[in-house]
Short mmCIF file of C-alpha atoms and ligand atoms in Angstrom, two decimals:
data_model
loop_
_atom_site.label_atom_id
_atom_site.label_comp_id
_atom_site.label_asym_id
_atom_site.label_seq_id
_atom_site.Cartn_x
_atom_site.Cartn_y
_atom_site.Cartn_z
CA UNK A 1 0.00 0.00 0.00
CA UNK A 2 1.14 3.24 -0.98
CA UNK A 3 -0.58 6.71 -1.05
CA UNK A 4 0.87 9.77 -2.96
CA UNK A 5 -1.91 11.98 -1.24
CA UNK A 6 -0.89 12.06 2.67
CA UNK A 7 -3.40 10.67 5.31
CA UNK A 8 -3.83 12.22 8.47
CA UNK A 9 -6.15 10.55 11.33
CA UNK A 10 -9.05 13.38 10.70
CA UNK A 11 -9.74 15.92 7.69
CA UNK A 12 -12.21 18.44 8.61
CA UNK A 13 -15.39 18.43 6.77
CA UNK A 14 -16.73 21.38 5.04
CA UNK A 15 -19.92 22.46 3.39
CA UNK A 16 -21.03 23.33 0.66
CA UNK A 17 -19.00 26.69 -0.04
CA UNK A 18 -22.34 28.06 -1.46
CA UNK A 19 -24.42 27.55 1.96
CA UNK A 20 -21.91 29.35 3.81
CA UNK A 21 -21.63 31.89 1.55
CA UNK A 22 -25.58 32.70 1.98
CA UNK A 23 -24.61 33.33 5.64
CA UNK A 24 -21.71 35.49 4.92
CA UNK A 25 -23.84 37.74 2.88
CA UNK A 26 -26.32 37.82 5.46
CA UNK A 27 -23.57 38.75 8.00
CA UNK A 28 -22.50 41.82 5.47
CA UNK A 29 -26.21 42.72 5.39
CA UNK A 30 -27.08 43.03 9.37
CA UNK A 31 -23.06 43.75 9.83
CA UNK A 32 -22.65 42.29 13.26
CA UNK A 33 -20.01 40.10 13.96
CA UNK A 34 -19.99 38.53 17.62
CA UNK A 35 -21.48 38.95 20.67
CA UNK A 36 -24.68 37.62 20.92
CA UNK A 37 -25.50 37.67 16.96
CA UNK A 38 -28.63 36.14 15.02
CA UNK A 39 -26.29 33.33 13.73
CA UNK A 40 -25.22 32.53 17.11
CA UNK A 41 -28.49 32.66 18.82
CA UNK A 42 -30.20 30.34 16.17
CA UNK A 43 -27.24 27.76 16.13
CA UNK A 44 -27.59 27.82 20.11
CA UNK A 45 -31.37 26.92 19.76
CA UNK A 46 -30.90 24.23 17.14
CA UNK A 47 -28.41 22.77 18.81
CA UNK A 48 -30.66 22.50 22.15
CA UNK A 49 -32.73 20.67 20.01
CA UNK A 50 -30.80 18.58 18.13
CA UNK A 51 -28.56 17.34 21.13
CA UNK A 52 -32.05 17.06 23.32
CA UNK A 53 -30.86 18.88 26.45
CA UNK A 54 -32.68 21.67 27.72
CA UNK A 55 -30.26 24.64 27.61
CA UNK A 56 -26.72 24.81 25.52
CA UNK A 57 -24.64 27.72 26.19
CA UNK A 58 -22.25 28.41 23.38
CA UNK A 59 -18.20 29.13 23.57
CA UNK A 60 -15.27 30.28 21.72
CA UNK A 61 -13.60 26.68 22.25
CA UNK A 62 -14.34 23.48 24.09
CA UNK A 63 -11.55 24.63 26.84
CA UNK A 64 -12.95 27.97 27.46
CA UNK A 65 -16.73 26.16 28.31
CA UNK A 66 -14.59 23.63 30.86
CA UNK A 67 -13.39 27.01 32.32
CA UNK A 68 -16.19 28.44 32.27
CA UNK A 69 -18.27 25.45 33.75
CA UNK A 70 -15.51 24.91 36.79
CA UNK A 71 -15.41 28.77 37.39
CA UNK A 72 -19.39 29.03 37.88
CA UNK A 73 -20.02 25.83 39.49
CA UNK A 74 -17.43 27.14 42.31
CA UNK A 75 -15.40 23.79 42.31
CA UNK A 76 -12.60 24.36 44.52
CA UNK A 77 -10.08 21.95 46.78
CA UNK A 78 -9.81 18.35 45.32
CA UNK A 79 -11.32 17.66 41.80
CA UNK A 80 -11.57 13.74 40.83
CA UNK A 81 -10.42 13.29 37.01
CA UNK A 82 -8.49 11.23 34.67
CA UNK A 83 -5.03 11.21 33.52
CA UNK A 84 -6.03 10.09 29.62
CA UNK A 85 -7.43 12.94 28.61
CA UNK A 86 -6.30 16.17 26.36
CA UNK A 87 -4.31 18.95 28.16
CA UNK A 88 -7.79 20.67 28.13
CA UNK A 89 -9.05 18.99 31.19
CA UNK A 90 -6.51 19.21 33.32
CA UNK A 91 -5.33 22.54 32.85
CA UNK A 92 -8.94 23.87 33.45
CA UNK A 93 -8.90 22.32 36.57
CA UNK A 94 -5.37 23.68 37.53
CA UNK A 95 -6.05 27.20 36.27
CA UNK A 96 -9.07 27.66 38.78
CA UNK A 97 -7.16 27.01 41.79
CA UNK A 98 -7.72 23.20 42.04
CA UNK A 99 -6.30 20.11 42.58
CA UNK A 100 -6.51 16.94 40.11
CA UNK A 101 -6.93 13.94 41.80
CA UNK A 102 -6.30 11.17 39.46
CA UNK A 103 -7.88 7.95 39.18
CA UNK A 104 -7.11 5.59 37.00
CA UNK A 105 -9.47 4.29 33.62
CA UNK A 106 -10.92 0.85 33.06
CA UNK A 107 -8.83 -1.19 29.98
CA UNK A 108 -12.15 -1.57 28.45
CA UNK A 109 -12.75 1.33 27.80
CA UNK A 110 -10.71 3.77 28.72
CA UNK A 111 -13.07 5.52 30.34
CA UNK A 112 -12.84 6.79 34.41
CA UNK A 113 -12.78 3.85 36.79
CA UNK A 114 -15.70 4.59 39.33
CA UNK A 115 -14.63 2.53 42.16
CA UNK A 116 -11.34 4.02 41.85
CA UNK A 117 -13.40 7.55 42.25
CA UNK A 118 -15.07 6.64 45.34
CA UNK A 119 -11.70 5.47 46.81
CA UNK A 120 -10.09 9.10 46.19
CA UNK A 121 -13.02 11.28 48.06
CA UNK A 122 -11.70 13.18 51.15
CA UNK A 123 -13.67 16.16 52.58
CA UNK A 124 -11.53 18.12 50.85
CA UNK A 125 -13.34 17.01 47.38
CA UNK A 126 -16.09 19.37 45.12
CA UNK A 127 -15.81 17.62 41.96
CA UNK A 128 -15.61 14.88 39.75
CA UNK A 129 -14.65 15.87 36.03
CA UNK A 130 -15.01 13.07 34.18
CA UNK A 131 -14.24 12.32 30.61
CA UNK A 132 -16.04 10.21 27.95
CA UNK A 133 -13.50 9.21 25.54
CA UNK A 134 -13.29 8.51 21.67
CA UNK A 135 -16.91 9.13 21.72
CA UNK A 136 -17.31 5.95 24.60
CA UNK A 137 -19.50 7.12 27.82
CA UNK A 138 -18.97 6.78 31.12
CA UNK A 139 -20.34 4.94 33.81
CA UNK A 140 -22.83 7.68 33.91
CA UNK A 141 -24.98 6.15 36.91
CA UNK A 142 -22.47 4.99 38.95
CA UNK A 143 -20.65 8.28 38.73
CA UNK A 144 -23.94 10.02 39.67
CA UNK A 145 -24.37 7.60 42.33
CA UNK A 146 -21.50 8.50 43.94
CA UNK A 147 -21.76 12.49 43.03
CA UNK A 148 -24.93 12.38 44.87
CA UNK A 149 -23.68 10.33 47.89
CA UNK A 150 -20.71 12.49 48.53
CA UNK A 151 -22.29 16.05 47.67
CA UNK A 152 -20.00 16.35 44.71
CA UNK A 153 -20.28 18.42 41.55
CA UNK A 154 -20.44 16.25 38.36
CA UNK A 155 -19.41 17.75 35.36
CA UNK A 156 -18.62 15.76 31.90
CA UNK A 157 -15.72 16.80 29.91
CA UNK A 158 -17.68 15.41 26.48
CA UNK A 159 -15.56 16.72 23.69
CA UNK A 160 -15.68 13.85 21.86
CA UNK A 161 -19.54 12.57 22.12
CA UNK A 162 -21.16 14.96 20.07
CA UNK A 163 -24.58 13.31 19.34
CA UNK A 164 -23.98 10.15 21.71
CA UNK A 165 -27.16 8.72 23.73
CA UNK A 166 -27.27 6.16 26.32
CA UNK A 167 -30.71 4.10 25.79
CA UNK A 168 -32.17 6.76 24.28
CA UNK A 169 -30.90 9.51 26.76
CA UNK A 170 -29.18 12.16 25.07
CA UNK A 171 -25.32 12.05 26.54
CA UNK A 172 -25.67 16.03 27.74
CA UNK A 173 -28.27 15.25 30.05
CA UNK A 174 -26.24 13.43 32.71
CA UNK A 175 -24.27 15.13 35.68
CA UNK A 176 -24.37 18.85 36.25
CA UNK A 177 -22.56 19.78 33.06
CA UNK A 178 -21.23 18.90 30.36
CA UNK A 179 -18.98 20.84 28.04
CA UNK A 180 -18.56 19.39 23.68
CA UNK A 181 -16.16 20.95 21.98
CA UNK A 182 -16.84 21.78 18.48
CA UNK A 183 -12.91 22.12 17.42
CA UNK A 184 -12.24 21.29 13.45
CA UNK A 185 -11.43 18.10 14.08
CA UNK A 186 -14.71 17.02 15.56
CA UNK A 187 -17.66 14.94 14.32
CA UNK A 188 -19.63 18.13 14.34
CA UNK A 189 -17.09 21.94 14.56
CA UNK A 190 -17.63 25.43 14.10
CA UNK A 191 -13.87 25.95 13.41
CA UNK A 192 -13.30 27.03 16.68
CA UNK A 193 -16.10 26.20 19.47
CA UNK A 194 -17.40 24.43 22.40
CA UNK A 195 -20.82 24.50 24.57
CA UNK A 196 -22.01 23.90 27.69
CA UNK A 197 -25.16 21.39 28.07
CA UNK A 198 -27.55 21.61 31.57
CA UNK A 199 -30.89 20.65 32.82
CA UNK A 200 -30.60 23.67 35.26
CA UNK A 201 -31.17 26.44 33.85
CA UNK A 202 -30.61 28.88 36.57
CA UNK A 203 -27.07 28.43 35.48
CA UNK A 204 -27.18 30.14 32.10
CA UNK A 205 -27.09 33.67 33.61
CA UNK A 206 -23.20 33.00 35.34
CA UNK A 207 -22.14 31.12 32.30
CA UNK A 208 -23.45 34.02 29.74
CA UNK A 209 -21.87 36.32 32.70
CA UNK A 210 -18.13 34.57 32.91
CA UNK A 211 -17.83 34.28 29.08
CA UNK A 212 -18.61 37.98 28.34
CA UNK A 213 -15.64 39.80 31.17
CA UNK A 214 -18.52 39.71 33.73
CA UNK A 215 -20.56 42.55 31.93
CA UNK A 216 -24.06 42.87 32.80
CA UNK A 217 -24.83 45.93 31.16
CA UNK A 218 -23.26 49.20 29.29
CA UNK A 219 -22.16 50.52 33.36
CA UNK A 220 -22.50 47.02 35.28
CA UNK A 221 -19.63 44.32 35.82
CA UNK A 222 -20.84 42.04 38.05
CA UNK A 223 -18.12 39.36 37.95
CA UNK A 224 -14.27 38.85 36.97
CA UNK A 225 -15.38 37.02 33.77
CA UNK A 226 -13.36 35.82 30.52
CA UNK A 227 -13.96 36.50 26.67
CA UNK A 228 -15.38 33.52 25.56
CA UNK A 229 -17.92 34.20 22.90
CA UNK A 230 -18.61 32.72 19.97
CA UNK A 231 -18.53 34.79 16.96
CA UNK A 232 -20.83 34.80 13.95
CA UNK A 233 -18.29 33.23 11.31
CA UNK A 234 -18.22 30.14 13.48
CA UNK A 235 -21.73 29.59 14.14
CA UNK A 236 -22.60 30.08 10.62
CA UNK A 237 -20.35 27.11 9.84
CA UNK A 238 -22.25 25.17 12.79
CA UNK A 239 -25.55 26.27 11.07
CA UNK A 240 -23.98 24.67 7.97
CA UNK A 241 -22.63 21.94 9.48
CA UNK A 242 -25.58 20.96 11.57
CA UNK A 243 -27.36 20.10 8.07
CA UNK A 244 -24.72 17.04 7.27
CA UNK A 245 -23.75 15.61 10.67
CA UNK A 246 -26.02 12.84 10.71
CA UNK A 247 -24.62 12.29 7.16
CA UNK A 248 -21.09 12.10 8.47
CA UNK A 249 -21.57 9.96 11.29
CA UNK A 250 -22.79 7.14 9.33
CA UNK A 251 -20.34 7.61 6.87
CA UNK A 252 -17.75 7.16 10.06
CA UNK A 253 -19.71 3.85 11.16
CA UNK A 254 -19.47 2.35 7.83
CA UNK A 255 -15.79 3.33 7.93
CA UNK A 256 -15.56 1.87 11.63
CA UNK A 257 -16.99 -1.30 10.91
CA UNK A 258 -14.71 -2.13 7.83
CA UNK A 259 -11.62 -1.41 10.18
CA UNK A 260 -13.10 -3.71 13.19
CA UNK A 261 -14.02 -6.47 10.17
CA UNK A 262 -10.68 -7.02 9.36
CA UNK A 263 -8.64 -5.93 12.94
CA UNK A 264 -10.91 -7.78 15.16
CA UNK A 265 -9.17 -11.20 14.79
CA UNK A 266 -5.89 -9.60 14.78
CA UNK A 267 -3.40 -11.32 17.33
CA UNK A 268 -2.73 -7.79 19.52
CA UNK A 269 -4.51 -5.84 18.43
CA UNK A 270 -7.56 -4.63 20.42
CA UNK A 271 -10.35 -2.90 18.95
CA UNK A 272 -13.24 -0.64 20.54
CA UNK A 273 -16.71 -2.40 19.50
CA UNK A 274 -20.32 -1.00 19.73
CA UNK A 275 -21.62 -0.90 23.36
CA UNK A 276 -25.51 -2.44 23.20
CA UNK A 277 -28.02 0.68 24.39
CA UNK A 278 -25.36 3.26 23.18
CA UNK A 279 -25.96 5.79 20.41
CA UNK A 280 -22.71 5.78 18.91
CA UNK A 281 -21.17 8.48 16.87
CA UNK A 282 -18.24 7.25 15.43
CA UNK A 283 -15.57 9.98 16.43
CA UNK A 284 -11.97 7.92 16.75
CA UNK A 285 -10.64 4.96 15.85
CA UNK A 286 -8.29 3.80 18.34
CA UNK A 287 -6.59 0.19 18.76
CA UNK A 288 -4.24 -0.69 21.65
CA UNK A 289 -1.45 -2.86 20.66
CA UNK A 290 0.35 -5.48 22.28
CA UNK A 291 3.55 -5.64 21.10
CA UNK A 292 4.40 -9.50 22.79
CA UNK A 293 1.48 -10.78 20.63
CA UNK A 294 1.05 -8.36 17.46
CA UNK A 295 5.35 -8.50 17.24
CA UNK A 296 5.65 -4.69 16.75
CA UNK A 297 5.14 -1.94 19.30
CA UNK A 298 2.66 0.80 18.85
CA UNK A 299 6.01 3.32 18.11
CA UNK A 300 6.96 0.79 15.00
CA UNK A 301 3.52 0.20 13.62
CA UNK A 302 3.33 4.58 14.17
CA UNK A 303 5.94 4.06 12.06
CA UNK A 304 5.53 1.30 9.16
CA UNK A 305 2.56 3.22 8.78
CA UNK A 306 4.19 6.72 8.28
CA UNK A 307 6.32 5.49 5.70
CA UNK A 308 3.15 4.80 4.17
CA UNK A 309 1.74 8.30 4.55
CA UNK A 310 -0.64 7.39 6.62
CA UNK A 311 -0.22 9.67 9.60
CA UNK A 312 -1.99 8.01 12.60
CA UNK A 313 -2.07 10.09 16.02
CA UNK A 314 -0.89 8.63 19.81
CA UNK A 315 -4.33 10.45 21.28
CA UNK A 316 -3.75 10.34 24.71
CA UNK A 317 0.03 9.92 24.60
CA UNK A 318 1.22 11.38 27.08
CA UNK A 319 -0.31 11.01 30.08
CA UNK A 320 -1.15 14.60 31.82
CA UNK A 321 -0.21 13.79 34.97
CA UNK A 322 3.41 13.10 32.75
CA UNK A 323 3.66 16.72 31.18
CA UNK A 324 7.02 18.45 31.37
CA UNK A 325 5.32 21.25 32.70
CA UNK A 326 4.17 19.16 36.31
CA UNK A 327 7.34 17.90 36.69
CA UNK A 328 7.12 15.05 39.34
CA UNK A 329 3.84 16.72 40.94
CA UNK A 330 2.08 13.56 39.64
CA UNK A 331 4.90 11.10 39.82
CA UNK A 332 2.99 8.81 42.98
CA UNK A 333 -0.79 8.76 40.97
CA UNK A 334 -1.60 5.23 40.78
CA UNK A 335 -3.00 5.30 37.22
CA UNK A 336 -1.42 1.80 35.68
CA UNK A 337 -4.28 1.15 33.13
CA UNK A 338 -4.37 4.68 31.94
CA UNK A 339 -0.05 4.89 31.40
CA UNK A 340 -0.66 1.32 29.31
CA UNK A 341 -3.39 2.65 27.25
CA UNK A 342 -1.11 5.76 26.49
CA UNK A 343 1.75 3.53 25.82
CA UNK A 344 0.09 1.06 23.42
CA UNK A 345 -3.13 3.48 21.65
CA UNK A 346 -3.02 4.57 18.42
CA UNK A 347 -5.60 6.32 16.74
CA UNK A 348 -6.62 5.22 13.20
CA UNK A 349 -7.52 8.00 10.10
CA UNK A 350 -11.44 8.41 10.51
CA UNK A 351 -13.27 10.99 8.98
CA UNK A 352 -16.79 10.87 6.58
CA UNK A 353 -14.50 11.58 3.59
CA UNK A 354 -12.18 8.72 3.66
CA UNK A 355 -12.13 6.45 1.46
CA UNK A 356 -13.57 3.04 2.47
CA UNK A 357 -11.12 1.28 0.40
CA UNK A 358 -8.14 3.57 1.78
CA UNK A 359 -9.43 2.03 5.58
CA UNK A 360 -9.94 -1.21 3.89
CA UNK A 361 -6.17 -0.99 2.92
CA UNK A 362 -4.93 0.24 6.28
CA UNK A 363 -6.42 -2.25 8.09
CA UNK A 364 -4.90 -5.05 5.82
CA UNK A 365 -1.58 -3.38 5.90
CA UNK A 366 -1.98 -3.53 9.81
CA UNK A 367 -3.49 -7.21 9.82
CA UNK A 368 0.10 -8.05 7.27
CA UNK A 369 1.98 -6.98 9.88
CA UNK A 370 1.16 -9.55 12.53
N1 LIG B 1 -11.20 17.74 26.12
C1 LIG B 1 -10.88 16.75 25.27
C2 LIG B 1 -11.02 15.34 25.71
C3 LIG B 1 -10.42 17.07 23.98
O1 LIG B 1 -10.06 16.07 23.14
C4 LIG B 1 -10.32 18.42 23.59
C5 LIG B 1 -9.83 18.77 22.27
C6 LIG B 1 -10.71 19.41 24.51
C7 LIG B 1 -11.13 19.03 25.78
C8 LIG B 1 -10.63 20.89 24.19
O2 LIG B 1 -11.58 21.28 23.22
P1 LIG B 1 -11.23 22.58 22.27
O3 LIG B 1 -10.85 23.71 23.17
O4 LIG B 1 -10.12 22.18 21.32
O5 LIG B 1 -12.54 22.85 21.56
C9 LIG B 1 -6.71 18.32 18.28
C10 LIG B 1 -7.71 19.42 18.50
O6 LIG B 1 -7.11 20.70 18.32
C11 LIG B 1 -8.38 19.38 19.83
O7 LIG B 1 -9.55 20.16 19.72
C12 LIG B 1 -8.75 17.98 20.22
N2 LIG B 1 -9.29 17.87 21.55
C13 LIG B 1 -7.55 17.06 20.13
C14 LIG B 1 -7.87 15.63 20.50
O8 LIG B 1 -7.09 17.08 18.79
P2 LIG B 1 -4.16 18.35 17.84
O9 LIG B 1 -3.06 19.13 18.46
O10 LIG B 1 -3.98 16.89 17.72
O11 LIG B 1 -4.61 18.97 16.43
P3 LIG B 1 -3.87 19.00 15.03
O12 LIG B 1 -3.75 20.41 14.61
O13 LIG B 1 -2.64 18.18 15.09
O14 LIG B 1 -4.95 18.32 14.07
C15 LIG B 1 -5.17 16.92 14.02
C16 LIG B 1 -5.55 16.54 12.62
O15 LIG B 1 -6.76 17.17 12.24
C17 LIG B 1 -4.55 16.99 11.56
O16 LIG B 1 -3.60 15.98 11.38
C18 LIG B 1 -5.41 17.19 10.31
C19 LIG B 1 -6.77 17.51 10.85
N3 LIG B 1 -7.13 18.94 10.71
C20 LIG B 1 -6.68 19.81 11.68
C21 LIG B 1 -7.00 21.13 11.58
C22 LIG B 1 -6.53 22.11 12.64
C23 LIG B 1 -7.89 19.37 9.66
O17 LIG B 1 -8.28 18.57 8.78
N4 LIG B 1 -8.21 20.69 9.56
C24 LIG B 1 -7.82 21.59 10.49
O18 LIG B 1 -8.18 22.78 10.38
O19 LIG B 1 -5.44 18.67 18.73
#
């Protein structure tokens, strides 16, 4: 298998240039750019509807809604979270005052361990920020078991489960909040963006206040607030983008399931199948690799299949609790599954456009390996 074009693990899908253009020449009509717009005001009510949660409060970037959601949910002291995650969660956690508490995930699915959670609480905990990762939820009742037994804040970093349901439940209805980020890379993107998703909407007025500097009105600052709005060139492209989603994520699930077809017998190589009850949306496509039965480690196969042009991603290599920039703050979190998930994951090209015969060919380049 060779490529001349290169392949990288996502390419961002775009609409029609013609629909957005429609919205740019509306934008040079009512000339208003951000803050609070038409564009972004409709996308935030479509989006309510299409994600089936009763309020979404939209944001500059995924990281800026974790912010945001930490800030106005006053989590402070000891925050439980995981390790094998994006830089995101952690450093939202960090930057308003806290402490990560790391537990460790389950091999299944990479996903926060819950009984590890409960074994972590001291009365010096607020939170739990959980993660659901590669588009795989959470244990989302045991987690609000415990939330609800301890007094704890619950909040879902859910980047990567954009259109997910559990049984039928949309996945932004469970915990507190939950904060998608809608970064060019996702299933769904508006370039740049994020959300936050609640049932209580009492909330909406601090998370409007914290992403606009605190401003109430022309004289009135109520709070020490950010600039996290989203502006009208990225929700138009939501607007757009809202129109093909379901589109693309069956295009990703018939790309998925040609991958697992040929991978799942591999000697090694562990793939990430459907979960029964679960809404899936298709947004990674990771295997872990072990290198004593497959007979190359995830580094060589990175590799082999760079030489290819095929440009796979280690997502979440490293660790966070492993940055340079914590030094050895981390060094005694007992997080065992997590560090072998890092050290063995590699994340497969996945994106509506691809191919199927460019996955079928990666997968059998991956199964000639073995
Ligand atoms: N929590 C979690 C669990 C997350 O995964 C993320 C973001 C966040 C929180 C924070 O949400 P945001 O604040 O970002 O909304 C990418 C994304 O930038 C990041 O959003 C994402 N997670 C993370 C998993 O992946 P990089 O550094 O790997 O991106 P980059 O530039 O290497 O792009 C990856 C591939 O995407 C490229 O090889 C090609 C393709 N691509 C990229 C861009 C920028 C495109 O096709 N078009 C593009 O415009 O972080």
């Amino acid at each position: 298998m060779n490529t001349d074009e290169k392949i990288l693990v996502t390419r961002s899908f775009l609409p029609p240039r013609k629909e957005y253009d429609k919205y740019l020449d509306l934008i040079w009509e009512n000339h208003w750019l951000t803050n609070q717009g038409e564009l972004h005001n409709e996308l935030q009510e479509k989006l309510q509807n299409y994600l089936g949660v009763k309020n979404v409060t939209l944001f500059t970037n995924g990281h800026l809604a974790l912010d945001v959601a930490i800030k106005a949910l006053g989590v402070k002291g000891e925050v439980i979270t995981t390790p094998f995650t994006f830089a995101s969660t952690t450093h939202a956690i960090i930057m308003n005052g806290a402490t990560p508490v790391f537990a460790d995930i389950k091999p299944s699915d990479c996903t926060i361990d819950e009984e590890r959670v409960e074994a972590l609480i001291t009365d010096k905990t607020s939170a739990i920020v959980a993660v659901h990762v590669y588009g795989y939820p959470c244990n989302t009742s045991a987690l609000f078991d415990i939330a609800t037994r301890h007094g704890l804040k619950l909040i879902y970093d859910a980047a990567h489960v954009f259109g997910v349901k559990i049984d039928g439940k949309p996945i932004g209805t469970f915990g507190d909040v939950s904060m998608m980020s809608f970064h060019a890379t996702k299933v769904f993107h508006t370039i740049e963006g994020g959300a936050l998703l609640y049932a209580d909407s009492s909330l909406r007025r601090s998370f409007d206040l914290y992403k606009n500097f605190g401003i109430t009105g022309p004289e009135t600052v109520e709070a020490v607030g950010l600039n996290a709005k989203m502006n009208e060139f990225a929700a138009a492209m939501g607007l757009c983008n809202l129109r093909y989603v379901d589109g693309e994520i069956e295009k990703r699930h018939k790309i998925t399931d040609i991958y697992r077809e040929i991978l799942r017998d591999v000697s090694g190589i562990k793939i990430f199948e459907d979960i029964p009850g679960v809404a899936h949306n298709y947004a990674y496509m990771p295997i872990i690799i072990d290198e004593k039965k497959y007979g190359h480690s995830r580094d060589e196969l990175f590799d082999r299949l760079a030489a290819k042009n095929i440009f796979t991603r280690k997502y979440f290599y490293p660790l966070t609790t492993d940055y340079q920039c914590f030094g050895t703050e981390f060094a005694d979190a007992k997080v065992d599954n997590a560090r072998y998930a890092a050290n063995h994951v590699l994340t497969l090209p996945l994106y509506g456009e691809l191919p199927p015969e460019m996955a079928e060919n990666i997968a059998k380049f991956i199964r000639s390996l073995c």
